[in-house]
XYZ file of C-alpha atoms in Angstrom:
612
model
C 87.324 54.707 119.482
C 83.049 55.099 119.439
C 80.798 52.207 119.603
C 76.994 51.902 118.752
C 74.746 53.642 121.102
C 78.210 55.116 122.846
C 79.868 58.113 120.822
C 82.627 59.928 122.073
C 81.098 62.547 123.199
C 79.368 60.750 125.839
C 77.071 62.988 124.997
C 75.504 66.377 123.234
C 77.461 68.973 123.061
C 75.270 71.512 124.274
C 74.751 69.300 127.264
C 78.994 69.044 128.936
C 79.347 72.186 128.127
C 81.672 73.060 131.583
C 81.152 76.688 133.074
C 84.348 78.541 131.652
C 85.739 78.359 134.744
C 85.347 74.087 135.717
C 86.920 74.453 131.898
C 89.854 75.826 132.951
C 90.116 73.386 135.520
C 89.207 70.076 133.102
C 92.313 72.057 131.387
C 94.069 72.805 134.123
C 94.107 68.072 135.225
C 94.807 67.250 131.867
C 97.859 69.768 131.493
C 99.129 68.028 134.491
C 98.742 64.583 133.983
C 100.778 65.361 131.307
C 103.692 67.425 133.117
C 103.881 65.108 136.031
C 103.260 60.829 134.371
C 106.319 59.778 131.918
C 103.273 58.268 129.454
C 99.698 58.290 129.800
C 96.386 56.700 128.368
C 93.112 58.569 127.920
C 91.139 55.333 127.146
C 87.852 53.872 127.889
C 88.377 50.892 129.528
C 85.597 48.223 126.700
C 87.978 49.464 123.376
C 89.907 47.215 121.381
C 92.573 49.869 120.239
C 93.465 51.822 123.374
C 93.552 47.545 124.885
C 96.398 47.222 122.063
C 98.154 50.155 123.289
C 97.959 48.724 126.780
C 99.687 45.943 125.788
C 102.103 47.074 123.813
C 102.942 49.797 126.289
C 103.092 46.538 128.895
C 104.982 44.593 126.767
C 107.834 46.329 126.779
C 108.061 47.034 130.462
C 106.350 50.431 130.540
C 104.237 51.836 133.715
C 100.943 54.568 131.982
C 98.932 55.942 134.058
C 95.190 55.099 132.893
C 92.420 57.353 132.466
C 89.599 55.299 131.510
C 87.235 58.576 130.339
C 84.013 55.979 130.706
C 84.412 55.374 134.483
C 85.540 58.572 135.026
C 82.172 60.767 136.361
C 84.069 64.381 134.586
C 84.557 61.114 130.931
C 82.410 63.178 128.664
C 84.113 66.705 129.327
C 87.746 65.335 129.630
C 87.131 63.921 126.187
C 85.913 67.298 124.837
C 88.115 69.799 126.516
C 91.269 67.034 125.385
C 89.484 67.224 122.005
C 90.135 71.881 122.031
C 93.842 70.683 123.501
C 95.422 67.776 120.855
C 92.426 68.454 117.634
C 91.513 64.370 118.555
C 88.382 63.374 119.472
C 88.975 59.856 118.963
C 90.611 57.441 122.393
C 92.612 56.584 122.607
C 95.070 59.411 122.781
C 98.208 58.837 124.161
C 100.829 61.379 125.966
C 104.308 60.816 125.887
C 107.320 62.649 127.906
C 105.062 65.429 127.330
C 104.868 64.424 123.148
C 101.488 63.834 121.758
C 101.918 60.503 120.171
C 98.077 60.116 118.998
C 96.528 56.773 118.588
C 96.437 54.022 117.992
C 98.304 53.586 114.592
C 99.989 56.333 115.228
C 101.967 54.413 118.631
C 102.075 51.321 117.299
C 104.253 53.608 113.672
C 106.263 55.360 115.672
C 106.904 52.100 117.997
C 107.987 50.313 114.448
C 109.945 52.677 112.933
C 111.946 53.420 116.958
C 110.706 57.146 117.509
C 108.985 55.263 120.583
C 112.095 53.851 122.128
C 113.276 57.829 121.414
C 110.826 59.763 123.687
C 110.895 56.602 125.932
C 114.290 57.094 127.416
C 114.296 58.127 130.731
C 115.234 61.872 131.723
C 115.224 61.747 128.374
C 118.155 65.320 128.980
C 117.989 67.176 126.234
C 119.752 70.992 125.278
C 117.091 72.230 124.148
C 112.824 72.334 124.727
C 112.784 74.321 121.740
C 115.002 74.070 118.398
C 113.434 76.359 115.676
C 114.925 76.294 112.169
C 115.009 79.189 110.356
C 114.899 83.050 111.358
C 112.656 84.708 109.372
C 109.008 86.327 111.389
C 107.702 83.301 111.718
C 110.318 81.581 113.682
C 111.295 84.303 115.634
C 108.000 85.072 116.759
C 107.661 81.188 118.497
C 111.609 81.588 119.730
C 110.492 84.845 121.351
C 107.166 83.474 122.749
C 108.797 79.887 124.242
C 111.071 81.468 126.250
C 108.945 84.509 127.475
C 106.943 80.959 128.638
C 110.049 80.269 130.328
C 110.472 77.608 127.411
C 115.152 77.103 126.383
C 115.066 78.238 123.420
C 117.742 77.651 119.327
C 116.659 79.767 116.426
C 118.960 78.645 113.729
C 119.172 80.887 111.146
C 121.308 80.804 107.549
C 121.369 82.165 104.423
C 122.378 80.121 101.528
C 123.343 83.121 99.173
C 121.449 83.684 95.648
C 123.156 82.183 93.362
C 124.132 85.741 91.878
C 126.432 86.355 96.269
C 123.569 87.666 97.630
C 122.861 86.940 101.267
C 121.701 89.511 104.229
C 121.363 88.973 108.506
C 118.793 87.540 110.632
C 114.979 88.299 110.145
C 114.205 86.503 106.851
C 112.868 87.496 103.903
C 110.055 89.752 104.635
C 113.044 92.373 106.183
C 115.886 91.645 103.940
C 115.067 90.887 100.484
C 111.340 91.109 100.581
C 107.850 93.513 102.398
C 109.921 96.281 103.972
C 111.734 97.205 101.280
C 109.942 96.456 99.113
C 107.142 99.122 100.027
C 110.017 101.539 101.156
C 111.207 101.519 97.337
C 107.183 101.769 96.768
C 107.256 104.785 97.976
C 110.042 106.057 96.565
C 108.016 105.619 93.090
C 103.996 106.823 94.996
C 106.863 110.615 95.908
C 107.633 110.715 92.065
C 103.710 110.573 92.057
C 103.221 113.000 93.564
C 106.119 115.478 92.605
C 104.616 115.356 89.810
C 100.789 115.891 90.635
C 102.857 118.954 93.191
C 103.293 121.371 90.068
C 98.947 121.244 89.599
C 99.235 122.101 93.207
C 101.143 124.222 93.323
C 105.044 123.946 93.903
C 107.232 125.196 91.161
C 110.849 123.986 90.756
C 112.659 124.168 87.377
C 115.854 122.645 88.154
C 115.577 118.864 86.620
C 114.888 115.754 88.957
C 116.475 112.939 89.566
C 116.352 109.416 91.407
C 119.887 107.893 92.970
C 119.209 104.612 93.026
C 122.414 104.540 94.776
C 120.984 107.085 97.869
C 117.356 104.728 98.133
C 119.288 101.489 97.928
C 121.719 102.449 100.724
C 119.037 104.154 102.912
C 117.254 100.724 102.722
C 120.014 98.788 103.455
C 121.163 101.117 106.562
C 117.658 100.308 107.729
C 117.300 96.586 107.401
C 120.506 96.794 109.018
C 119.408 98.258 112.441
C 116.256 95.678 112.642
C 118.560 92.659 112.022
C 120.371 94.297 115.284
C 117.313 95.021 116.895
C 116.370 91.177 116.917
C 119.371 89.398 117.866
C 118.787 91.291 120.469
C 115.811 90.519 121.024
C 116.662 87.388 121.826
C 119.889 88.368 123.679
C 117.534 89.828 125.723
C 115.202 86.773 126.449
C 117.737 84.397 126.770
C 117.483 82.393 123.525
C 120.621 81.029 121.998
C 120.670 82.641 118.113
C 122.717 80.077 116.369
C 124.637 81.174 112.942
C 124.270 77.236 110.966
C 122.789 76.023 108.320
C 120.186 72.837 110.211
C 120.358 69.374 109.268
C 117.434 66.267 110.922
C 120.487 63.514 111.188
C 118.830 61.395 113.581
C 115.399 62.254 116.223
C 115.585 64.774 118.412
C 118.921 65.349 117.190
C 120.224 67.697 114.266
C 123.543 69.245 112.340
C 124.233 73.189 112.756
C 126.729 73.865 109.948
C 128.557 76.927 109.764
C 129.561 78.852 107.076
C 133.204 77.754 107.900
C 132.159 74.340 107.408
C 132.182 73.979 111.111
C 129.479 70.803 112.771
C 128.085 70.661 115.429
C 125.030 68.701 116.669
C 121.671 69.650 119.171
C 118.910 68.083 120.581
C 115.693 68.804 121.307
C 112.153 68.313 122.701
C 110.681 70.631 119.996
C 111.363 71.616 116.785
C 109.201 74.007 114.519
C 110.749 74.178 111.091
C 110.616 77.789 109.534
C 112.495 77.722 106.893
C 110.059 80.101 104.239
C 110.905 80.068 100.326
C 113.331 80.945 97.123
C 112.983 82.013 94.283
C 112.526 80.267 91.869
C 115.203 79.986 88.445
C 113.357 78.460 85.474
C 115.841 75.545 84.877
C 117.422 78.101 80.809
C 120.081 78.232 79.438
C 121.676 81.660 80.703
C 119.213 81.788 84.259
C 120.838 81.720 87.094
C 124.371 83.248 84.835
C 122.617 86.069 84.350
C 119.213 86.974 85.907
C 118.788 87.930 89.112
C 116.038 87.773 91.366
C 114.112 89.984 94.800
C 117.272 88.039 96.626
C 119.458 90.792 94.549
C 117.169 93.877 93.556
C 117.073 95.228 97.163
C 120.133 95.204 97.427
C 121.792 95.675 94.058
C 124.961 98.516 93.607
C 124.054 99.611 90.540
C 120.555 101.265 89.120
C 118.711 97.763 86.512
C 118.578 99.808 83.564
C 116.479 98.702 80.763
C 114.468 95.618 82.784
C 112.888 92.052 81.631
C 110.550 91.344 84.374
C 109.662 87.532 84.094
C 106.194 86.672 85.694
C 103.103 87.563 86.544
C 103.331 87.528 90.750
C 102.562 90.153 93.167
C 106.571 90.594 93.170
C 106.912 90.426 90.297
C 104.433 93.260 89.744
C 104.909 95.891 92.866
C 109.117 95.177 91.363
C 107.732 96.026 87.713
C 105.715 99.305 88.957
C 108.662 100.393 91.912
C 110.660 99.649 89.447
C 109.092 101.904 86.712
C 108.521 104.884 89.069
C 111.588 105.294 89.331
C 111.777 106.114 86.068
C 113.008 102.660 84.371
C 112.402 101.033 81.218
C 110.482 98.243 82.243
C 109.103 95.408 80.696
C 106.670 92.324 81.980
C 106.582 88.870 80.322
C 103.738 86.855 81.360
C 102.955 83.135 80.297
C 99.223 83.065 80.560
C 97.549 85.895 83.895
C 98.402 88.058 86.434
C 98.436 87.157 89.900
C 96.613 83.332 90.193
C 94.772 83.594 92.696
C 93.685 86.875 93.348
C 90.132 88.356 91.791
C 90.466 88.201 87.741
C 89.118 91.559 86.950
C 91.197 93.280 89.907
C 94.343 91.928 88.281
C 93.185 92.577 85.332
C 92.529 96.362 86.251
C 95.803 96.714 88.587
C 97.864 94.706 84.619
C 95.548 97.799 82.949
C 96.983 100.585 85.103
C 100.644 99.513 84.478
C 100.814 99.683 81.336
C 98.934 103.010 80.724
C 101.142 104.009 83.272
C 104.507 102.875 81.021
C 105.335 99.464 81.734
C 105.099 97.222 78.841
C 103.550 93.747 78.536
C 104.966 90.783 76.892
C 101.963 88.295 77.174
C 101.424 85.117 76.259
C 105.447 84.397 76.224
C 108.450 82.776 78.233
C 112.168 82.574 77.898
C 113.890 80.316 76.193
C 117.560 81.323 76.718
C 119.458 84.500 78.126
C 123.026 85.447 76.974
C 124.856 87.637 78.473
C 126.105 90.022 75.415
C 128.303 93.408 77.441
C 129.833 92.378 80.943
C 128.716 95.767 83.135
C 126.915 96.847 86.170
C 124.182 96.313 84.037
C 125.428 95.257 81.281
C 123.321 94.049 78.040
C 121.383 90.390 78.072
C 119.688 89.882 75.281
C 116.867 87.059 75.636
C 115.034 84.956 73.501
C 111.740 84.501 73.952
C 109.001 81.844 72.221
C 104.895 82.140 72.652
C 102.341 79.954 74.110
C 99.846 80.102 71.494
C 102.526 79.317 68.203
C 105.483 79.003 66.820
C 107.081 82.591 67.206
C 110.119 83.278 68.553
C 111.374 87.026 69.392
C 114.498 88.693 70.651
C 114.516 91.365 73.112
C 118.023 93.454 74.836
C 117.106 94.281 78.174
C 120.356 95.890 80.925
C 118.457 93.340 84.476
C 116.764 90.139 83.713
C 114.375 89.685 86.559
C 112.459 86.386 87.522
C 109.208 86.686 89.676
C 108.203 83.689 88.434
C 106.886 81.769 91.892
C 109.107 80.626 94.048
C 110.117 77.568 96.708
C 109.735 75.861 99.495
C 113.245 75.463 101.901
C 112.629 72.606 102.665
C 113.908 69.374 100.898
C 117.297 69.231 102.873
C 117.242 69.534 105.608
C 116.715 66.695 106.353
C 113.439 65.979 106.822
C 113.313 62.627 105.229
C 116.049 60.738 108.201
C 112.389 61.632 110.811
C 110.006 60.739 108.480
C 108.582 64.098 107.948
C 106.421 63.942 105.120
C 106.217 66.339 102.477
C 104.399 67.142 99.307
C 106.962 65.838 96.742
C 106.105 68.306 93.659
C 105.663 71.131 96.137
C 108.115 70.707 98.616
C 104.783 72.312 101.177
C 104.626 70.038 105.071
C 101.340 69.062 105.633
C 100.488 70.110 107.964
C 96.936 68.979 110.951
C 95.126 72.281 112.359
C 97.745 73.101 114.851
C 100.752 72.630 112.937
C 102.160 69.816 113.681
C 103.697 67.297 110.483
C 103.342 63.267 110.641
C 106.298 63.988 113.489
C 104.243 64.351 116.516
C 107.516 66.388 118.529
C 108.309 68.284 114.833
C 105.896 71.459 113.851
C 105.656 73.797 110.597
C 105.158 77.209 110.236
C 105.179 79.814 107.097
C 105.084 79.827 103.590
C 105.785 75.745 103.529
C 102.524 74.882 104.668
C 100.868 73.254 102.276
C 98.036 75.201 101.383
C 98.011 78.336 103.617
C 98.552 81.610 103.573
C 102.213 82.750 102.715
C 102.016 85.870 104.277
C 104.388 87.445 106.972
C 101.567 88.511 109.881
C 100.421 84.307 109.187
C 103.580 83.583 110.071
C 104.598 85.968 113.328
C 100.365 85.091 114.354
C 101.218 80.938 113.981
C 104.230 81.109 115.491
C 103.003 82.429 119.132
C 100.497 80.468 119.306
C 101.949 78.163 118.272
C 104.588 78.165 121.445
C 101.831 78.966 123.724
C 99.525 76.131 123.698
C 102.711 74.595 123.706
C 104.138 75.750 126.519
C 101.366 78.324 128.121
C 98.364 75.902 127.919
C 96.409 77.510 125.772
C 93.912 76.193 123.715
C 93.996 79.182 120.124
C 94.503 78.002 116.599
C 95.779 80.520 114.521
C 92.234 80.806 112.194
C 93.574 80.784 108.160
C 90.376 82.119 106.658
C 89.087 86.224 105.743
C 93.682 86.912 105.834
C 93.526 90.611 104.529
C 96.807 91.459 101.919
C 97.325 94.322 100.210
C 99.422 94.115 96.346
C 101.634 97.150 96.320
C 102.116 97.221 92.982
C 101.444 101.702 91.515
C 97.794 101.213 92.416
C 97.411 99.792 95.723
C 94.913 96.732 95.544
C 94.224 94.986 98.654
C 91.556 92.248 99.568
C 90.034 90.653 101.717
C 88.304 87.088 101.482
C 86.608 85.423 98.626
C 88.090 86.154 94.710
C 84.714 86.167 92.990
C 86.395 83.464 90.948
C 86.025 81.453 94.365
C 82.600 82.841 95.108
C 80.794 82.077 92.652
C 82.758 77.989 92.657
C 81.640 77.865 96.530
C 78.473 79.425 96.462
C 77.284 79.485 93.312
C 76.495 82.914 91.727
C 73.069 83.694 91.776
C 73.427 83.330 94.990
C 75.491 86.184 95.571
C 75.147 90.143 94.879
C 77.945 91.643 93.179
C 77.773 96.065 94.739
C 80.837 98.140 93.006
C 81.500 101.181 91.356
C 83.996 103.312 89.749
C 85.937 105.461 93.065
C 87.551 109.209 92.266
C 90.071 110.436 95.074
C 89.748 113.896 96.349
C 93.500 114.308 95.019
C 93.469 112.998 92.101
C 91.158 115.658 90.954
C 93.472 119.242 90.923
C 96.121 116.440 90.130
C 94.046 115.724 86.416
C 94.236 111.809 87.189
C 91.717 109.368 85.658
C 88.792 109.058 87.279
C 87.759 105.627 85.968
C 90.234 103.953 86.878
C 90.639 103.903 91.258
C 86.858 100.335 92.061
C 85.624 99.801 94.490
C 83.915 95.826 95.017
C 81.546 94.069 97.887
C 80.593 90.164 97.313
C 77.766 88.332 99.265
C 76.023 86.232 100.551
C 72.629 86.782 99.443
C 71.027 84.197 101.223
C 72.978 85.287 104.736
C 72.003 88.409 105.192
C 73.396 89.663 103.017
C 77.427 88.475 104.018
C 80.686 90.424 102.676
C 82.201 87.203 102.428
C 84.444 89.413 99.777
C 85.939 92.862 100.181
C 88.207 94.123 96.689
C 89.824 97.284 96.604
C 91.835 99.115 93.547
C 93.593 102.234 95.451
C 95.347 104.528 96.820
C 96.267 103.396 100.795
C 94.570 100.136 99.361
C 96.031 98.466 102.378
C 95.729 101.169 104.773
C 92.575 100.755 104.121
C 92.086 96.837 103.818
C 93.583 96.666 107.000
C 90.067 98.759 109.048
C 87.446 95.948 106.881
C 89.361 93.407 107.167
C 88.289 93.004 111.278
C 84.648 94.854 110.502
C 84.506 91.325 108.127
C 85.859 88.802 110.931
C 82.758 90.428 112.749
C 80.391 89.640 110.408
C 80.057 92.290 108.261
C 77.242 92.377 106.359
C 76.135 95.050 103.179
C 73.068 96.670 106.023
C 76.443 97.181 107.972
C 78.211 98.526 106.251
C 75.337 101.134 105.087
C 74.845 102.294 108.810
C 78.371 103.045 108.722
C 78.129 106.636 107.821
C 81.789 107.520 106.389
C 84.419 109.653 106.855
C 84.347 111.994 104.252
C 86.614 112.664 101.978
C 88.106 109.975 101.642
C 87.621 106.637 99.540
C 87.663 103.992 101.896
C 84.169 105.850 102.561
C 82.860 104.074 98.834
C 81.941 101.101 101.011
C 79.241 103.251 102.475
C 76.840 104.540 99.569
C 77.770 101.313 97.366
C 74.221 100.594 95.108
C 75.223 99.428 92.378
C 75.198 95.765 92.003
C 75.996 93.566 88.315
C 73.417 92.577 88.108
C 71.883 94.996 87.117
C 74.112 96.785 84.916
C 74.103 99.914 85.501
C 77.212 102.656 85.287
C 79.444 103.377 87.734
C 81.258 105.975 86.140
C 82.318 108.253 88.641
C 80.640 112.045 88.401
C 81.424 114.384 91.661
C 82.829 113.869 94.628
């Protein structure tokens, strides 16, 4: 509530900014009030919304601690610190049994739904301070951080088997069927390329070199198994209860946990974090779930997949197709429209071009309509019928394996969220949250891939989970920063990026306000090996009217992930083109190319690399 001339902040930010010591003292005072009282209302005496809330609690016979900010000597500063804690700038600002309710409207909505009465139960003895639903990277990070801060924590994790019957241990997608096995199989493919290059460097070997799929998968699964065990051990050391059961809300603050045998147990908690992640999407056509596999199945596949059709143009599709081709398999990618939607399209096409030059076939503008089994086996034979997206043409092909990589769906629809009123995007299944990862229900939070309009990356989920636990239980204020997050697509030639794509930068800043610097480059390691000198590519996008600040970083080349990570830190610090020019490169490396960028796209000059 703010009246004309009596703004919610009471004074300008410049004059009300306290020293860090004074702010910390106020923060402790606020948290002390919240911890020490059943209901706390941060109010202003003249505010009619505050009056309505006070009358509501009075009618319920509930005693409240009320702090009238307009009558408190530190009122303006209290409201400023309170805004940092709750992300709410207005009054009334209400806490019930340490749970932030929000303002007047949220409190009355909670009263009508029964949630307020549930929160007001005297001496509410919950089984746990926090229950995390989902034992992936983000959920485990949040749970362990909360336990370190002295809270009683449970993690519920249950892997629903894929249609092919594949399941896995604790750790989530990244560890079991994502980043970790993907990078290791990518490394297997890179070693094959290195073997080919090695002859030019003087290595002589006469025997035929072959790849053994079973040896690779067994070694990778053994490593994953050790990670599963280390996660369980870490939870045990921190006294986090781990329950291998499927969690589902049955009422406010209460969940049902169902194990593999169908046995049900009920648990209660003061707060919940949803970290259930996503699972691969299916096509909804004849034969897809019966005969196709996804990334859930590929990394533990007990036999070599043979001739493979990869359906999709996501980074998962291109990465899997890349390493399958790299270990010597016949691979085709069926693409409906564009490659790597959401990524810089110039870079995406360069990724696809490199893969095509190195043996991966592309079927563009086709979608599958049926998958039929011709022969059983390990692998068997499958016939795929597809139709053109541009006309009546249909095609058929026979493959040993069909891998679906058309996207992922959030695991949010069968966990009882509707029972307690957590809102989700009905179309995508994603959960909208505020900037402190709080859902529409005050005591329920969400992190990771299931968040609406947030990045689907493991390190993001880990960071968000840790910071959430620290805010909830450690009195900290830091929020997860979702801006300028680096990532890498581990295709045969890696693509690393940070910041905006050229398309997005043009949309946000307009083309005339941008300067794009770019060049092709030739890694020294490729020269003797006789590999192409006009494939690797570097590009930065600069905002001309913000000191040529780098707002987009893009690299196609060897070890792009390692290179991009360092430049991402520089972008966090406000990297400009001048700072790059002032930086002395390490020679000879791929990363040094960014310290010598001179040619702009607008100049139209040739960017071919001639020397070292």
